[in-house]
Every structure is written in structure tokens, then in C-alpha cells.
Short mmCIF file of C-alpha atoms and ligand atoms in Angstrom, two decimals:
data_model
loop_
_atom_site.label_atom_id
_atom_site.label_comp_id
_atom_site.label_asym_id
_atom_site.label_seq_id
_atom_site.Cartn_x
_atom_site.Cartn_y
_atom_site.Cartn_z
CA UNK A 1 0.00 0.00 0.00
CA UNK A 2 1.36 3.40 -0.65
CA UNK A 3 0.30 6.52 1.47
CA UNK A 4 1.64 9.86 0.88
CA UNK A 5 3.15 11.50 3.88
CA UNK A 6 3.49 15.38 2.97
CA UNK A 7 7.09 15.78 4.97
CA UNK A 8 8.11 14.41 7.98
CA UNK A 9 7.52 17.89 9.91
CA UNK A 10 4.09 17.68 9.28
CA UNK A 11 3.42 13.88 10.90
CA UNK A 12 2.65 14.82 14.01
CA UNK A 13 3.19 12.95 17.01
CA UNK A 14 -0.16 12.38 17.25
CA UNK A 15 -0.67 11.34 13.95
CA UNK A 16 1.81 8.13 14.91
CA UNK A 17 2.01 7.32 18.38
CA UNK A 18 -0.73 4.67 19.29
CA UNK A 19 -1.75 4.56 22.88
CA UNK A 20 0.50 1.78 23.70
CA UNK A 21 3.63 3.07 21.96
CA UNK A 22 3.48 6.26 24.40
CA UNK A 23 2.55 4.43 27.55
CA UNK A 24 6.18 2.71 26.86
CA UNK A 25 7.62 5.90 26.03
CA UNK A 26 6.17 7.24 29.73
CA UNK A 27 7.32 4.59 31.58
CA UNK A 28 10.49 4.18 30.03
CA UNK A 29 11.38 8.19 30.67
CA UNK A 30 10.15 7.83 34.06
CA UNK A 31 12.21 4.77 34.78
CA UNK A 32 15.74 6.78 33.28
CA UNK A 33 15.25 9.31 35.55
CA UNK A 34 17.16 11.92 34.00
CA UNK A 35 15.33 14.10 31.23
CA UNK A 36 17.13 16.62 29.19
CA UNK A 37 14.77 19.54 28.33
CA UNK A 38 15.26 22.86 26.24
CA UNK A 39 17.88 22.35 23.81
CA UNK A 40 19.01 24.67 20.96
CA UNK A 41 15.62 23.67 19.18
CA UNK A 42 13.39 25.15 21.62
CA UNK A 43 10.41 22.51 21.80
CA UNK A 44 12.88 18.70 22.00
CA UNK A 45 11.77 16.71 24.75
CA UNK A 46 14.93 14.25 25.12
CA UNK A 47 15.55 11.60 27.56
CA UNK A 48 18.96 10.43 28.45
CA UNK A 49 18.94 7.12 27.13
CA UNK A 50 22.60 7.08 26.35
CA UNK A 51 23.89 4.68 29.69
CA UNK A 52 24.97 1.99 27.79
CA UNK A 53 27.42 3.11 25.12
CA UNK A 54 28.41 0.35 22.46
CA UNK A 55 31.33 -1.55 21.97
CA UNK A 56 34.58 0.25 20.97
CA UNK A 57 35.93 -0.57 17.40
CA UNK A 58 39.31 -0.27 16.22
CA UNK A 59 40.02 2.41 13.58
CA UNK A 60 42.45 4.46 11.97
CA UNK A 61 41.82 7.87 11.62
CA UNK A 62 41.97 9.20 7.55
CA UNK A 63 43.37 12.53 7.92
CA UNK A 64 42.00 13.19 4.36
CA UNK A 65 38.50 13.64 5.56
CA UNK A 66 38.87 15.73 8.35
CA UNK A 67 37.41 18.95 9.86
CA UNK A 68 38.30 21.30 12.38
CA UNK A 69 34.73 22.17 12.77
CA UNK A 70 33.42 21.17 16.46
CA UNK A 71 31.94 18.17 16.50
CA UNK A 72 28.44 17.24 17.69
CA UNK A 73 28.02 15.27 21.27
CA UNK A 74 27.24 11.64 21.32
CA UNK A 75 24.42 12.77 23.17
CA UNK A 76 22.85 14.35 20.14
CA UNK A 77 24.04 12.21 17.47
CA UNK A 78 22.47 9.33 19.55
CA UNK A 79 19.30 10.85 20.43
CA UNK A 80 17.92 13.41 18.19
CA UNK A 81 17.37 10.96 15.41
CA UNK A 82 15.11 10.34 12.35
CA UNK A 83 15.00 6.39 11.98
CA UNK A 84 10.94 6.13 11.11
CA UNK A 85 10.81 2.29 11.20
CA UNK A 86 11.04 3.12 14.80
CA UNK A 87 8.59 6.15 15.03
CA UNK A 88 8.96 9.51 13.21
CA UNK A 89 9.65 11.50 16.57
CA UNK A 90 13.51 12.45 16.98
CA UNK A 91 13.45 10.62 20.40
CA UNK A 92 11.82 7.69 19.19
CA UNK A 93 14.48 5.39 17.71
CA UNK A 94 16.84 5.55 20.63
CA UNK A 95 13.86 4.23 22.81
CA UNK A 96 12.21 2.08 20.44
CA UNK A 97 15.32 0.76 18.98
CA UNK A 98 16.74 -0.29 22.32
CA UNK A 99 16.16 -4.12 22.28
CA UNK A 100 16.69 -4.33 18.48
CA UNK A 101 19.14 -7.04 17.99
CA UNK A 102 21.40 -6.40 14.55
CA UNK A 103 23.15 -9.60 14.69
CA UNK A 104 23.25 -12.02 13.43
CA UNK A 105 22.70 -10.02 10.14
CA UNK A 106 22.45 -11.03 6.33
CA UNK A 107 23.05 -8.97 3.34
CA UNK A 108 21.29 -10.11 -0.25
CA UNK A 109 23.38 -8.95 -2.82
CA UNK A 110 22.17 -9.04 -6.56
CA UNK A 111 21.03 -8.03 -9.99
CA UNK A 112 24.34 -6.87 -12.32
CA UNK A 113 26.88 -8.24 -9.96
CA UNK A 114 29.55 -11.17 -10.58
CA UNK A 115 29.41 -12.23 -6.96
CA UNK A 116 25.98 -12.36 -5.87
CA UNK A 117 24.89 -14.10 -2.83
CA UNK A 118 23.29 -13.62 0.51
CA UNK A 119 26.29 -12.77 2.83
CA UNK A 120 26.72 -12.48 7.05
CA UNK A 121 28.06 -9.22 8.09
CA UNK A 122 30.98 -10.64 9.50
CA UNK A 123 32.15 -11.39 5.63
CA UNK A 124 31.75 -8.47 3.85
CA UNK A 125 33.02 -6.10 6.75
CA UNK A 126 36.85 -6.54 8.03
CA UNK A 127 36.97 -5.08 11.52
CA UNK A 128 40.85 -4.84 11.28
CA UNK A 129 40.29 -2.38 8.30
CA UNK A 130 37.96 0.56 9.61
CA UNK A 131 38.83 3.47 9.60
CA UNK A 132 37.35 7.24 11.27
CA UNK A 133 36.15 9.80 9.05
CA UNK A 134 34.89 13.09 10.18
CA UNK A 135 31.97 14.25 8.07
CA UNK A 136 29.52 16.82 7.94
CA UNK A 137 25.60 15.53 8.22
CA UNK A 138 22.77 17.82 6.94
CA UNK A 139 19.20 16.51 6.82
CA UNK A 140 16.73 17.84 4.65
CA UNK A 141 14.89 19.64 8.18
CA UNK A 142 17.74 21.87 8.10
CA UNK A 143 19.30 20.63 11.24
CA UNK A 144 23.13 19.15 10.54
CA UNK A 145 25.54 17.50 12.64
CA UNK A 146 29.18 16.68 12.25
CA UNK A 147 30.35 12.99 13.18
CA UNK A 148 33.25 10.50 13.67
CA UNK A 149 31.94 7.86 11.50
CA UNK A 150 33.49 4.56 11.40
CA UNK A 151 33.40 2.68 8.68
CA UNK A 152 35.10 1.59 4.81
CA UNK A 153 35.04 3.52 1.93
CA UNK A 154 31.62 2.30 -0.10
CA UNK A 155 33.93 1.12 -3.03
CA UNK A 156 35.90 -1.28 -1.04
CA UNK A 157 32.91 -2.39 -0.11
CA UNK A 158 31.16 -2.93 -3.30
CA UNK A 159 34.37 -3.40 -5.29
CA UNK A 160 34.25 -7.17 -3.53
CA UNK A 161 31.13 -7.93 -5.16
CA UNK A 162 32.52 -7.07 -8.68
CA UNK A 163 29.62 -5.47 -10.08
CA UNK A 164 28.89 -5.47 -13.82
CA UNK A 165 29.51 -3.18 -16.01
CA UNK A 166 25.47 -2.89 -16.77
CA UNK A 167 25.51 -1.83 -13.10
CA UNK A 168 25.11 1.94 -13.75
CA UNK A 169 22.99 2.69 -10.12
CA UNK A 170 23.23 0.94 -7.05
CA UNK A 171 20.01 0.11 -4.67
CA UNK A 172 19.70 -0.03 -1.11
CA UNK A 173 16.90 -1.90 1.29
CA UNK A 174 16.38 -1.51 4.80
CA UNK A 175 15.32 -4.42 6.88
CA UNK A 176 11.78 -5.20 6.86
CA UNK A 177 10.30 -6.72 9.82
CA UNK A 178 7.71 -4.96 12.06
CA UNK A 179 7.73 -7.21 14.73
CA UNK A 180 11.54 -5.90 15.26
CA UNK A 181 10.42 -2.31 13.52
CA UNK A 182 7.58 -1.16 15.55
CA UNK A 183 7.21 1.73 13.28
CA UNK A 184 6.36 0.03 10.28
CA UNK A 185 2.98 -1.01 11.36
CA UNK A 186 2.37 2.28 10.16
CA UNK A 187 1.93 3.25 6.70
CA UNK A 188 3.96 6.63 7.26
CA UNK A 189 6.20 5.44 4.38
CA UNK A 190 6.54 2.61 1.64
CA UNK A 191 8.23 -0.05 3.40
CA UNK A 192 10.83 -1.15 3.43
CA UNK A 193 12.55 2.18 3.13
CA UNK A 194 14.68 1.85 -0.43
CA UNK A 195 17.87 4.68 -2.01
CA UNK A 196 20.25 4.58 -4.45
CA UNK A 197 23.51 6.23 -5.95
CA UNK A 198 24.53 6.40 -9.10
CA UNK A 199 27.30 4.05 -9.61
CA UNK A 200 29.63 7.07 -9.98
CA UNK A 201 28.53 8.57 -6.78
CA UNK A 202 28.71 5.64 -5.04
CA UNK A 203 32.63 4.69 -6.44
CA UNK A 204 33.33 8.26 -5.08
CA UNK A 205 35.98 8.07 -2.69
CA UNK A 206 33.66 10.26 0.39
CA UNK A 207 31.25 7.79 -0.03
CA UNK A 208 31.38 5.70 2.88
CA UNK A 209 29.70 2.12 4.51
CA UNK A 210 29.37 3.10 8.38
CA UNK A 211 29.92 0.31 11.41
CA UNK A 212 30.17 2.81 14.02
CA UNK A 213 30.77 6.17 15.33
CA UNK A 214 32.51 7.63 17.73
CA UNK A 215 35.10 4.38 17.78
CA UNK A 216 31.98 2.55 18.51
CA UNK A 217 29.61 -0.42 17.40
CA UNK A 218 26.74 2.07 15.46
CA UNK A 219 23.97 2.61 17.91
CA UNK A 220 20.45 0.66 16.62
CA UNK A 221 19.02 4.21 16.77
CA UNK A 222 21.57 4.97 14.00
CA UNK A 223 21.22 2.11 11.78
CA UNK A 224 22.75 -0.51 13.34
CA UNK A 225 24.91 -2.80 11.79
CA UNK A 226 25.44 -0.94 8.87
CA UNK A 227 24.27 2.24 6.73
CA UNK A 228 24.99 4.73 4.34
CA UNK A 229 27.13 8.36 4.78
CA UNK A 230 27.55 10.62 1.82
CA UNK A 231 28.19 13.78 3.25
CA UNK A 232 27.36 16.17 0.16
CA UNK A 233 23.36 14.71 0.17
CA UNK A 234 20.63 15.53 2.30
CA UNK A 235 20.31 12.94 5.52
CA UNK A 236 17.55 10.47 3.72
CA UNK A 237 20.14 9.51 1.47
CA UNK A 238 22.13 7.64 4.53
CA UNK A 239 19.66 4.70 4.58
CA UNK A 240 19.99 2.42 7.37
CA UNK A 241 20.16 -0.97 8.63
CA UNK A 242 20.82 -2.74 4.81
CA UNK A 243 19.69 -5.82 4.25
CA UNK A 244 20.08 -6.24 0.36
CA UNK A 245 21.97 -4.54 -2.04
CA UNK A 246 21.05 -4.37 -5.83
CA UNK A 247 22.66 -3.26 -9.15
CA UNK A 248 20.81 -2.31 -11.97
CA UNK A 249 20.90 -0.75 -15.52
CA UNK A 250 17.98 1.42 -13.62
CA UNK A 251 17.48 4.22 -11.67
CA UNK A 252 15.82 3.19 -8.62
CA UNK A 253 12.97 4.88 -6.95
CA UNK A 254 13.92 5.84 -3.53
CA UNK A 255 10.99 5.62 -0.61
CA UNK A 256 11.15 9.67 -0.14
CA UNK A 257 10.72 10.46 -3.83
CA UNK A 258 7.48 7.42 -3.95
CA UNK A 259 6.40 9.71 -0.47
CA UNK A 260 6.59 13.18 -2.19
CA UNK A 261 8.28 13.52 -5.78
CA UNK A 262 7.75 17.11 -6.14
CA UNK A 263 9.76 17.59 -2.65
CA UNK A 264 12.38 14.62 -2.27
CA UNK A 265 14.12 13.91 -5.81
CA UNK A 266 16.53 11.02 -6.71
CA UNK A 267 19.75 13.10 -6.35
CA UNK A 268 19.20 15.04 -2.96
CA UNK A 269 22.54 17.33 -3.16
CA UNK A 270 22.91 18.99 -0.14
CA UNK A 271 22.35 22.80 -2.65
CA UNK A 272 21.51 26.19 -0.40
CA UNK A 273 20.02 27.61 -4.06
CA UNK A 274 17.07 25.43 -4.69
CA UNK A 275 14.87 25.62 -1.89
CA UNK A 276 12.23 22.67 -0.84
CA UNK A 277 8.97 23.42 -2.23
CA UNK A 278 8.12 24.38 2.35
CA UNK A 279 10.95 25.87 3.16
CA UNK A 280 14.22 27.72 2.69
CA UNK A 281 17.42 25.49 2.44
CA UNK A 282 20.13 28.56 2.53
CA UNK A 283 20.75 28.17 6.08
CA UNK A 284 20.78 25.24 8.75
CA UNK A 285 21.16 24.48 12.54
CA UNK A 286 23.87 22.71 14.02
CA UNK A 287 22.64 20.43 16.82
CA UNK A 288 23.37 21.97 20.17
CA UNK A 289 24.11 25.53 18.61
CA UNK A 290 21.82 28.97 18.62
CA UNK A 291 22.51 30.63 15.77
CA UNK A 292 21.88 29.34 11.84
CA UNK A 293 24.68 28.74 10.04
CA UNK A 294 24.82 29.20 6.12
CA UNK A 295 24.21 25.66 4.46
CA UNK A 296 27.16 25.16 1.80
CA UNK A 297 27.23 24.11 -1.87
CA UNK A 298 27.01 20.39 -1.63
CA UNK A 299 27.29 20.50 2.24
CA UNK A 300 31.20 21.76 1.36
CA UNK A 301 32.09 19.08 -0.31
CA UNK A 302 31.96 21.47 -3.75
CA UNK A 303 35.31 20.97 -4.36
CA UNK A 304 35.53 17.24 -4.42
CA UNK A 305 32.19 16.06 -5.72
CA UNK A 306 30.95 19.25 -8.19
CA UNK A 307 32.28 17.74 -11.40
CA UNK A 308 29.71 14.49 -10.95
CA UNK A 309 27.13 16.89 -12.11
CA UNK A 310 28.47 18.75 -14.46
CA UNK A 311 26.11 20.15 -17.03
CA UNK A 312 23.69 18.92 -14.81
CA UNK A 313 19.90 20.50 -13.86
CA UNK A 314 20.39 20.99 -10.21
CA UNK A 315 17.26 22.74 -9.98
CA UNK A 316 15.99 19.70 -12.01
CA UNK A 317 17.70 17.07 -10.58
CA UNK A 318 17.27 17.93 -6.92
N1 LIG B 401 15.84 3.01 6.99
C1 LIG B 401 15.87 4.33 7.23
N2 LIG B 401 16.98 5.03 6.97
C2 LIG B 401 17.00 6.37 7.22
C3 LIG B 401 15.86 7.04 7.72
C4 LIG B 401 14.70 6.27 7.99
O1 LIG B 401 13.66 6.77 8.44
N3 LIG B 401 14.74 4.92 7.75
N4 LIG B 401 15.90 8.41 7.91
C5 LIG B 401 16.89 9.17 7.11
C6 LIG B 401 16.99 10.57 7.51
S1 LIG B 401 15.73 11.60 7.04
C7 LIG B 401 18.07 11.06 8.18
S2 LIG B 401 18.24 12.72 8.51
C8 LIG B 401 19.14 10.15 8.67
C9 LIG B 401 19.36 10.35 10.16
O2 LIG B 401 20.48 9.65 10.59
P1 LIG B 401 20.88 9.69 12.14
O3 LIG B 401 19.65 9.38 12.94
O4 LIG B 401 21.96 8.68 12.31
O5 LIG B 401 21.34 11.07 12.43
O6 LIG B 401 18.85 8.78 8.43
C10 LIG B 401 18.27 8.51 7.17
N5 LIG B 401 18.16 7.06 6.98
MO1 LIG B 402 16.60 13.78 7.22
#
């Protein structure tokens, strides 16, 4: 079934918590004790649920990808998340994700590939071979982030499936299981939540497959064991939680463009000059700052990633 969700912003709480859902999300705030209220964005309501931090995982630090730019707390990166599967509200995955077990975990891989198969994490990611990135994160609600990521670079990754060369785009699934998912007894999106790269974008050397953050296991609430980060596209690009991996001749339709197509497009470049059809996209707030910052071309990553588009329709292609 497909039901069109205008933008996240406008699914309100109400619109998505049943009954039961918040009499968990009650007891389990009253039973942490600690509540953080009145951050930078005024009306958050976030309980500390961050007690039990994950397991630390080696990695070198690649100097290339760097920033001097202050980076985000684990606090915020951990609770102020958009993870719908497991509710739309920003506090909702870190509660409702708690218990969600990501191992053991299986990837599908197919379509124009030489080495298809269905594959355990353990096989496809070398945990002696991770290494720290730090990246700049903007989502499309104008809030951004910057994070330690932990992770390989996404062609390493897909390099050791030896795609074809008919494999001109690259498709991404999400798990789909509601018993384990709460949220997706809901039909707030199409499940399971789908993206894609070109093939070019996704052999780009910033593109990344994340493990962790913060030189830890990634939290469930952050798409635990592994998801997307490519740092020059708006957050619903970073899909989490893969469980299958396709390559096609095709563009894929990604579950934000099926939601709204004249808001969320296939490309989703991080671009301060074309504004969403709701809101302004010049400017941005860093979690657990004040003041808006101005958003940059390609989340400043203009340099490195501009030429993929050359001659390109941004305003088009969005
Ligand atoms: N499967 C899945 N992936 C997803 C989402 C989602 O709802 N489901 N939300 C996206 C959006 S809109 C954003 S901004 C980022 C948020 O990542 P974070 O919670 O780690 O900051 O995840 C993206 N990946
Ligand atoms: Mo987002």
C-alpha cells in the first residue's frame, strides 16, 4: 500500500504514536530518571537514554577527511534521530530501537553483480580495516551535525562484489520486519525504506559504509549494523540498517521520492540555491548551537564532488 506523507515535519506525534507506543515511552522516561529539556531547538523533549554506550571498534583515523569544525556530542548524534521504522519523533528510535538485535545479520546482494549471494556481516566487513572519518551531516529539516563515523570507503565495499559493467545505479533496502520495527505497522512510508547512488557517486571516494561512530559499534538508533554516509546529500540519502543490495541498468525509486516527488528527488545534493517546495534550504542548525549557520554548496564538499554533475539541472535534478 502506498500513502503519501506530505514531509516528515508535518506527521505529528499524534498522527503516529498509538496509545500503547506512548505508555512505553512514559514509563520508560520515568524509569531513566534523568530528562534533558530545552535544547538549541526550543520545543525537543529528550531523555537520556545514552547509559549503555556500544562496543569500541578499532580504527584508523583518515586525515583526508577531516574537519576542524566542532563536532556534535554523542548525546545528540544518539538521540535526536530520524530512523521512522522506529517512530517519526527524533526521540523515538533511541527508545524504540533499544532491544533491536542487529546480529546475526544477512546482506542479499544481486542483480548486475559477478558475486551475488546472501552474505553475514561478519564477511563483507573486516573489523581490522575501519577506519574514522569526520563528516559533515545535513538533513533535509535543516538541522546538521558533524560525526566521527566509522566505517570503509563504499567502493571497497562494493568493489568485492565485482559489479557489472550494466551496473550503472546501485540500490539499497532496509530491513523489513515490524515485529523488530515497531514503526512500520504504520503506513507513514513505503516499506521497506529503499535509495540509491549512481554508480559514480557511489565509487566516489567520500562515499562511505558506516559500522560505528565515535570508535563505537553504530547505535540501533543509528542504523545498526550498517548504513549509508555521503556527506554532500541531504540525511535520507544515509539509509539504514541494509539488508540487500542491488545493481541495476535502472534508476531506482527511492521511498522519499514514492512519499513526495515534487519535494524529495533522486539526487538530494545537499544545494543552499534550490529551496524545498516548504521551506528555505540557505541556512541550517547545528545540533546543540543557537545561531543558523549558512548551508554550503554540496554540504562543502563542492570541491571534491561538483564535477559528478556537471552540465547537470540541479534545480531539475534535486
Ligand atoms: N531506513 C531508514 N533510513 C534512514 C531514515 C529512515 O527513516 N529509515 N531516515 C533518514 C533521515 S531523514 C536522516 S536525517 C538520517 C538520520 O540519521 P541519524 O539518525 O543517524 O542522524 O537517516 C536517514 N536514513
Ligand atoms: Mo533527514
Amino acid at each position: 500500500m502506498l500513502i503519501k506523507v506530505k514531509n516528515p515535519a508535518d506527521v505529528t506525534e499524534n498522527d503516529v504514536t498509538d496509545a500503547q507506543l506512548f505508555a512505553q515511552r512514559r514509563s520508560f522516561i520515568r524509569a531513566s530518571g534523568q530528562i534533558a529539556l530545552g535544547t538549541a531547538l526550543g520545543t525537543l523533549f529528550t531523555p537520556s537514554i545514552v547509559d549503555a554506550r556500544g562496543q569500541p571498534l578499532k580504527a584508523k583515523k583518515n586525515t583526508r577527511f577531516n574537519t576542524s569544525e566542532t563536532l556534535s556530542s554523542y548525546q545528540d548524534v544518539t538521540s535526536y534521530n530520524n530512523f521512522y521504522e522506529f517512530g517519526t519523533a527524533k526521540e523515538d528510535p533511541a527508545i524504540n530501537a533499544r532491544h533491536f538485535k542487529a546480529q546475526p545479520w544477512t546482506v542479499k546482494v544481486d542483480g548486475a553483480v559477478n558475486k551475488p549471494g546472501n552474505y553475514a556481516f561478519e564477511d563483507i566487513i573486516n573489523l581490522n580495516q575501519l577506519e574514522e572519518r569526520i563528516y559533515r551531516f545535513r538533513c533535509v529539516e535543516a538541522w546538521s551535525m558533524v560525526v566521527p563515523w566509522v566505517g570503509v570507503s563504499l567502493a571497497s565495499f562494493i568493489n568485492q562484489f565485482q559489479p557489472s559493467s550494466k551496473a550503472k545505479y546501485v540500490e539499497f533496502t532496509t530491513l523489513y520486519d515490524p515485529k523488530r520495527m515497531p514503526g512500520q505497522n504504520r503506513a507513514v512510508l513505503n516499506w521497506p525504506y529503499v535509495e540509491g547512488l549512481r554508480m559514480d557517486e557511489a565509487m566516489h571516494p567520500l562515499s562511505m559504509m558506516v559500522v560505528g561512530l565515535y570508535g563505537e559499534v553504530l547505535p540501533n538508533q543509528n542504523g545498526a549494523p550498517l548504513r549509508l554516509m555521503v556527506p554532500w546529500k541531504y540525511g535520507f540519502k544515509n539509509i539504514k540498517s541494509i539488508v540487500r543490495i542491488r545493481f541495476s541498468e535502472h534508476q531506482p525509486k527511492n521511498t522519499w521520492q514514492i512519499a513526495g516527488p515534487k519535494e524529495y528527488g533522486f539526487y538530494a545534493n545537499v544545494n543552499p540555491q534550490v529551496d524545498h517546495p516548504r521551506w528555505s534550504q540557505k541556512r541550517e542548525r547545528r545540533l546543540g548551537e543557537f545561531l543558523k549557520r549558512e548551508t554550503l554548496m554540496f554540504n562543502g564538499y563542492a570541491d571534491e564532488v561538483a564535477s559528478l554533475y556537471q552540465g547537470m539541472d540541479l534545480r531539475k535534478n534535486f
